[in-house]
């Protein structure tokens, strides 16, 4: 009996190493890796992901300073606390001047990417966003990432012309049925067309999924990783679902930490030279989340510089971590150096250009 067990364990290890040594992973390989439960096997996966991260991204960790400038949203994504039909949320919009002042603070903190994020809020017109991009570019030598949801192709064109560098638009899930159950109006194919269009006009694009959605399977998560590969994204975010009490998903349990980390690790192995953040949601899921994420393939952290009076109101999910950004950056730098890594001083553009 003992010999049989050892033989089985040997075969499984051999299988694991064989998959990890492949240049291209199939969907079956990805599902196999995401299904690992044995702690030593999972450790081997994590270690390999960290080696792939080192080979393709080096030891630099890129900080992106984020400004969540409006929590108004025209969309009604079922899982999200900012959804239009959440009448309990106190809404805010930050003025153009305050956005620009906040961007200058990020630049003064030594951060070289500014992420402008909001719900889908048409109150900020094409010209407003252009004005913000141009003012930031005139005052700060930074890259600008936009994360404004689905807007028109004409708007994307103008913002690219104005100097924006990157656009984040998560596909959320590659499973058509689940996607349709989350959105009353938006269509998955439309979203993918937006991501493809953004890429075609020269934006560095970011997409990614949400882990732990109802009815989502390991196969779906494998499809998410493969979809990011097909979209040739420059940045990919794999973040855990955390319920918001202000949504119909209030009673759905949060994603498992181990599955989130395995997804990040496998994504790093499959996607190789992309930027992968250790998300704020991961830190909300576990106090060690940031460090764990950086150990399994992540190379980006996005400190939140949204002014204090608003940041509690950008509640996509519950118990979102808030902090003083300057202290947070200081603490991050200590953590990063204690891990033998370093904070990048450049803008951290795509590793594919
Ligand atoms: S996920 Fe984005 S688009 Fe959907 S409701 Fe939330 S803020 Fe709006």
Coordinates of C-alpha atoms and ligand atoms in Angstrom, one line a residue:
X1 CA 0.0 0.0 0.0
X2 CA 2.8 2.4 1.0
X3 CA 4.7 1.6 -2.3
X4 CA 1.5 2.3 -4.3
X5 CA 1.1 5.6 -2.6
X6 CA 4.6 6.6 -3.2
X7 CA 4.4 5.5 -6.8
X8 CA 1.2 7.6 -7.3
X9 CA 2.8 10.6 -5.7
X10 CA 5.9 10.2 -7.9
X11 CA 3.8 10.0 -11.0
X12 CA 1.9 13.2 -10.0
X13 CA 5.1 15.1 -9.3
X14 CA 6.5 14.0 -12.7
X15 CA 3.3 15.2 -14.3
X16 CA 3.5 18.5 -12.6
X17 CA 7.1 19.1 -13.6
X18 CA 6.4 18.0 -17.1
X19 CA 3.6 20.6 -17.4
X20 CA 5.7 23.4 -15.8
X21 CA 8.5 22.7 -18.3
X22 CA 6.3 23.1 -21.4
X23 CA 6.7 26.2 -23.5
X24 CA 2.9 26.4 -24.2
X25 CA 0.3 25.2 -21.8
X26 CA -3.0 23.7 -23.0
X27 CA -6.3 24.3 -21.3
X28 CA -6.1 20.9 -19.7
X29 CA -2.6 21.8 -18.3
X30 CA -4.0 25.0 -16.9
X31 CA -7.0 23.2 -15.3
X32 CA -4.6 20.7 -13.8
X33 CA -2.4 23.4 -12.2
X34 CA -5.4 25.4 -10.9
X35 CA -6.8 22.2 -9.4
X36 CA -3.6 21.4 -7.3
X37 CA -4.5 20.9 -3.7
X38 CA -1.5 19.3 -2.2
X39 CA 0.6 22.0 -0.4
X40 CA 4.0 20.9 -1.6
X41 CA 2.7 20.8 -5.2
X42 CA 1.2 24.2 -4.8
X43 CA 4.5 25.5 -3.4
X44 CA 6.3 24.1 -6.5
X45 CA 3.8 26.0 -8.7
X46 CA 4.3 29.2 -6.8
X47 CA 8.0 29.0 -7.0
X48 CA 8.0 28.3 -10.7
X49 CA 5.7 31.3 -11.2
X50 CA 8.1 33.5 -9.3
X51 CA 11.0 32.2 -11.5
X52 CA 9.0 33.1 -14.6
X53 CA 8.3 36.5 -13.2
X54 CA 12.0 37.0 -12.6
X55 CA 13.0 35.9 -16.0
X56 CA 10.5 38.0 -17.9
X57 CA 9.9 41.0 -15.7
X58 CA 13.0 41.2 -13.5
X59 CA 12.9 42.2 -9.8
X60 CA 11.2 45.6 -10.4
X61 CA 7.9 46.3 -8.8
X62 CA 5.9 49.1 -10.5
X63 CA 3.8 51.4 -8.4
X64 CA 0.8 53.0 -10.1
X65 CA -1.0 55.8 -8.2
X66 CA -4.7 55.5 -8.6
X67 CA -7.3 58.3 -8.4
X68 CA -10.9 57.1 -8.1
X69 CA -12.5 60.3 -9.3
X70 CA -16.2 59.4 -9.6
X71 CA -18.3 56.6 -8.1
X72 CA -21.3 57.4 -10.4
X73 CA -22.0 54.6 -12.8
X74 CA -24.4 54.1 -15.6
X75 CA -23.9 50.4 -15.5
X76 CA -25.5 47.9 -13.2
X77 CA -23.1 45.0 -12.8
X78 CA -24.7 42.7 -10.3
X79 CA -21.7 42.2 -8.1
X80 CA -20.6 45.8 -7.8
X81 CA -21.4 48.3 -5.0
X82 CA -21.2 51.2 -7.5
X83 CA -24.0 49.8 -9.6
X84 CA -26.5 52.3 -10.7
X85 CA -29.4 50.7 -8.8
X86 CA -27.5 50.9 -5.5
X87 CA -29.5 53.8 -4.0
X88 CA -27.8 53.6 -0.6
X89 CA -24.3 54.7 -1.8
X90 CA -23.5 58.3 -1.4
X91 CA -22.2 59.5 -4.7
X92 CA -19.3 61.9 -5.4
X93 CA -17.5 63.5 -8.3
X94 CA -14.1 65.1 -8.0
X95 CA -13.5 68.3 -9.8
X96 CA -11.1 68.5 -12.7
X97 CA -8.8 70.8 -10.7
X98 CA -8.7 68.4 -7.7
X99 CA -7.9 65.5 -10.0
X100 CA -5.0 67.4 -11.4
X101 CA -3.8 68.4 -7.9
X102 CA -4.0 64.8 -6.8
X103 CA -2.0 63.7 -9.8
X104 CA 0.7 66.1 -8.9
X105 CA 0.8 64.6 -5.4
X106 CA 1.3 61.2 -6.9
X107 CA 4.1 62.5 -9.1
X108 CA 5.8 64.1 -6.0
X109 CA 5.6 60.8 -4.2
X110 CA 8.0 59.5 -7.0
X111 CA 5.3 57.4 -8.8
X112 CA 5.5 57.5 -12.5
X113 CA 2.1 56.1 -13.6
X114 CA -1.2 57.7 -12.8
X115 CA -4.4 55.7 -13.1
X116 CA -7.6 57.6 -13.6
X117 CA -10.5 55.4 -12.6
X118 CA -14.3 55.9 -12.3
X119 CA -17.6 54.2 -12.9
X120 CA -19.1 54.6 -16.3
X121 CA -19.8 58.3 -15.8
X122 CA -20.7 60.4 -18.9
X123 CA -20.8 63.5 -16.7
X124 CA -17.1 63.7 -17.6
X125 CA -17.2 64.5 -21.3
X126 CA -14.7 63.6 -23.9
X127 CA -13.3 67.1 -23.6
X128 CA -13.1 67.0 -19.8
X129 CA -11.0 63.8 -19.9
X130 CA -8.8 65.3 -22.6
X131 CA -8.3 68.4 -20.5
X132 CA -7.3 66.2 -17.5
X133 CA -4.9 64.1 -19.6
X134 CA -3.2 67.2 -21.2
X135 CA -2.9 69.0 -17.8
X136 CA -1.3 66.0 -16.1
X137 CA 1.1 65.4 -19.0
X138 CA 2.1 69.1 -19.0
X139 CA 2.8 69.1 -15.3
X140 CA 4.1 65.6 -14.6
X141 CA 6.4 63.2 -16.5
X142 CA 4.2 60.2 -16.1
X143 CA 2.3 57.5 -18.0
X144 CA -1.5 57.8 -17.8
X145 CA -3.7 54.8 -17.5
X146 CA -7.5 55.2 -18.0
X147 CA -10.0 52.9 -16.4
X148 CA -13.3 54.5 -17.3
X149 CA -15.4 51.5 -18.4
X150 CA -16.8 51.3 -21.9
X151 CA -16.8 54.6 -23.7
X152 CA -17.1 55.5 -27.4
X153 CA -14.4 54.6 -30.0
X154 CA -14.2 58.3 -30.8
X155 CA -13.4 59.1 -27.2
X156 CA -10.7 56.5 -27.1
X157 CA -9.2 58.0 -30.3
X158 CA -9.1 61.5 -28.8
X159 CA -7.7 60.4 -25.4
X160 CA -4.9 58.5 -27.1
X161 CA -4.1 61.6 -29.2
X162 CA -4.1 63.7 -26.0
X163 CA -1.4 61.5 -24.6
X164 CA -3.0 58.7 -22.6
X165 CA -0.9 55.6 -22.6
X166 CA -3.0 52.7 -21.3
X167 CA -6.5 51.6 -20.9
X168 CA -7.9 49.0 -18.4
X169 CA -11.1 47.2 -19.2
X170 CA -11.6 43.8 -17.5
X171 CA -13.5 41.1 -19.4
X172 CA -14.5 39.8 -15.9
X173 CA -15.4 36.3 -17.2
X174 CA -15.0 34.5 -20.4
X175 CA -18.1 32.5 -19.7
X176 CA -20.8 34.0 -21.8
X177 CA -23.7 32.8 -19.6
X178 CA -22.1 34.2 -16.4
X179 CA -21.2 37.4 -18.2
X180 CA -24.8 37.9 -19.3
X181 CA -26.1 37.1 -15.8
X182 CA -23.9 39.9 -14.4
X183 CA -24.9 42.5 -17.0
X184 CA -28.3 43.6 -18.2
X185 CA -27.0 45.8 -21.0
X186 CA -23.4 45.1 -21.8
X187 CA -22.4 42.2 -24.0
X188 CA -19.2 40.2 -23.7
X189 CA -18.5 40.4 -27.4
X190 CA -18.9 44.1 -27.3
X191 CA -16.4 44.4 -24.4
X192 CA -13.9 42.3 -26.2
X193 CA -14.3 44.5 -29.3
X194 CA -13.6 47.5 -27.2
X195 CA -10.4 45.9 -25.8
X196 CA -9.3 44.9 -29.3
X197 CA -10.0 48.4 -30.6
X198 CA -8.0 50.1 -27.8
X199 CA -5.1 47.8 -28.7
X200 CA -5.4 48.6 -32.4
X201 CA -5.0 52.4 -31.8
X202 CA -1.9 52.0 -29.7
X203 CA -3.1 51.8 -26.1
X204 CA -1.3 49.4 -23.8
X205 CA -4.3 47.4 -22.7
X206 CA -5.3 45.7 -19.5
X207 CA -7.9 43.1 -18.9
X208 CA -8.6 40.3 -16.5
X209 CA -11.2 38.4 -14.5
X210 CA -12.9 38.1 -11.2
X211 CA -12.4 34.9 -9.3
X212 CA -15.1 33.3 -7.3
X213 CA -18.2 34.4 -9.2
X214 CA -21.3 32.2 -8.7
X215 CA -21.3 29.2 -11.0
X216 CA -17.8 29.8 -12.2
X217 CA -15.7 26.7 -12.7
X218 CA -12.0 26.0 -12.8
X219 CA -12.4 25.6 -16.6
X220 CA -13.9 29.1 -16.8
X221 CA -10.8 30.5 -15.0
X222 CA -8.6 28.6 -17.4
X223 CA -10.5 30.3 -20.3
X224 CA -10.0 33.7 -18.7
X225 CA -6.3 33.2 -18.7
X226 CA -6.3 32.0 -22.3
X227 CA -8.5 34.9 -23.3
X228 CA -6.0 37.4 -21.9
X229 CA -3.4 35.6 -24.0
X230 CA -5.5 35.8 -27.1
X231 CA -6.2 39.5 -26.5
X232 CA -2.4 40.0 -26.2
X233 CA -2.9 42.2 -23.1
X234 CA -0.1 44.1 -21.6
X235 CA -1.5 44.1 -18.1
X236 CA -3.7 41.4 -16.6
X237 CA -5.5 41.5 -13.3
X238 CA -6.9 38.5 -11.5
X239 CA -8.8 39.6 -8.5
X240 CA -10.9 37.8 -6.0
X241 CA -14.7 38.4 -5.7
X242 CA -15.6 40.0 -2.4
X243 CA -19.3 40.6 -1.7
X244 CA -20.8 44.0 -1.3
X245 CA -23.7 44.2 1.2
X246 CA -25.3 46.7 -1.1
X247 CA -25.8 44.2 -4.0
X248 CA -27.8 41.1 -4.8
X249 CA -24.5 39.1 -4.3
X250 CA -24.3 40.1 -0.7
X251 CA -24.6 36.5 0.5
X252 CA -22.1 35.0 -1.9
X253 CA -18.9 33.9 -0.1
X254 CA -15.7 35.7 -1.1
X255 CA -13.2 33.9 -3.4
X256 CA -10.7 31.5 -1.8
X257 CA -7.3 33.0 -1.3
X258 CA -5.6 29.8 -2.5
X259 CA -7.5 29.8 -5.8
X260 CA -6.7 33.5 -6.3
X261 CA -3.0 32.9 -5.8
X262 CA -3.0 29.8 -8.0
X263 CA -4.8 31.8 -10.7
X264 CA -2.1 34.6 -10.5
X265 CA 0.7 32.0 -10.6
X266 CA -0.7 30.1 -13.6
X267 CA -1.4 33.4 -15.4
X268 CA 2.2 34.4 -14.9
X269 CA 3.4 31.1 -16.3
X270 CA 1.1 31.3 -19.3
X271 CA 1.3 35.0 -20.1
X272 CA 4.9 35.5 -19.2
X273 CA 5.8 39.1 -20.0
X274 CA 2.7 41.0 -18.8
X275 CA 2.2 43.2 -15.8
X276 CA 0.2 41.5 -13.1
X277 CA -0.9 43.5 -10.0
X278 CA -1.2 42.3 -6.4
X279 CA -4.7 43.9 -6.1
X280 CA -6.2 45.8 -3.3
X281 CA -9.0 43.2 -3.2
X282 CA -6.3 40.5 -2.5
X283 CA -5.1 42.6 0.5
X284 CA -8.7 42.8 1.6
X285 CA -9.0 39.0 1.4
X286 CA -5.8 38.5 3.5
X287 CA -3.6 40.9 5.5
X288 CA -0.7 39.1 3.8
X289 CA -2.3 39.4 0.4
X290 CA 0.0 42.0 -1.1
X291 CA 3.2 40.0 -0.2
X292 CA 1.7 36.7 -1.2
X293 CA 0.7 38.1 -4.6
X294 CA 4.2 39.5 -5.2
X295 CA 5.6 36.0 -4.4
X296 CA 3.5 34.2 -6.9
X297 CA 4.1 36.3 -10.0
X298 CA 2.8 39.8 -9.4
X299 CA 5.0 42.8 -10.2
X300 CA 2.6 45.8 -9.8
X301 CA 1.0 47.5 -6.8
X302 CA -1.5 50.3 -7.2
X303 CA -1.5 52.6 -4.1
X304 CA -4.8 54.6 -3.8
X305 CA -4.4 58.4 -3.7
X306 CA -8.1 59.2 -3.9
X307 CA -8.5 62.1 -1.4
X308 CA -9.7 61.0 2.0
X309 CA -13.2 62.5 1.9
X310 CA -14.1 60.3 -1.1
X311 CA -12.2 57.0 -0.8
X312 CA -14.6 55.3 1.6
X313 CA -17.4 55.9 -1.0
X314 CA -15.7 54.0 -3.8
X315 CA -17.1 50.8 -2.5
X316 CA -17.1 48.2 -5.2
X317 CA -17.0 45.5 -2.4
X318 CA -17.1 45.6 1.4
X319 CA -14.2 46.3 3.8
X320 CA -12.0 47.7 1.1
X321 CA -8.6 48.6 2.6
X322 CA -8.0 52.4 3.0
X323 CA -4.8 54.0 4.2
X324 CA -2.7 57.2 4.0
X325 CA -1.0 56.8 0.6
X326 CA 2.3 58.4 1.6
X327 CA 2.8 56.1 4.6
X328 CA 1.6 53.2 2.5
X329 CA 4.2 53.9 -0.2
X330 CA 6.9 54.1 2.5
X331 CA 5.7 50.8 4.0
X332 CA 5.6 49.2 0.6
X333 CA 9.1 50.2 -0.2
X334 CA 10.3 48.6 3.0
X335 CA 8.4 45.4 2.2
X336 CA 9.7 45.3 -1.4
X337 CA 13.3 45.7 -0.3
X338 CA 12.8 43.1 2.5
X339 CA 11.8 40.7 -0.3
X340 CA 15.0 41.4 -2.3
X341 CA 13.0 43.3 -5.0
X342 CA 13.1 47.0 -5.9
X343 CA 10.7 49.8 -6.7
X344 CA 11.0 50.7 -10.4
X345 CA 11.9 54.3 -11.1
X346 CA 10.6 54.4 -14.7
X347 CA 7.1 54.5 -16.0
X348 CA 6.8 50.8 -16.2
X349 CA 5.5 50.6 -19.7
X350 CA 4.4 47.4 -21.3
X351 CA 7.0 44.6 -21.4
X352 CA 6.0 43.9 -25.0
X353 CA 7.1 47.1 -26.6
Ligands
LIG1 S1 -18.0 47.1 -12.2 FE1 -17.5 49.1 -13.1 S2 -19.0 49.4 -14.7 FE2 -19.8 47.8 -13.4 S3 -21.1 48.8 -11.9 FE3 -19.1 48.7 -11.0 S4 -18.1 50.6 -11.6 FE4 -19.9 50.4 -12.9

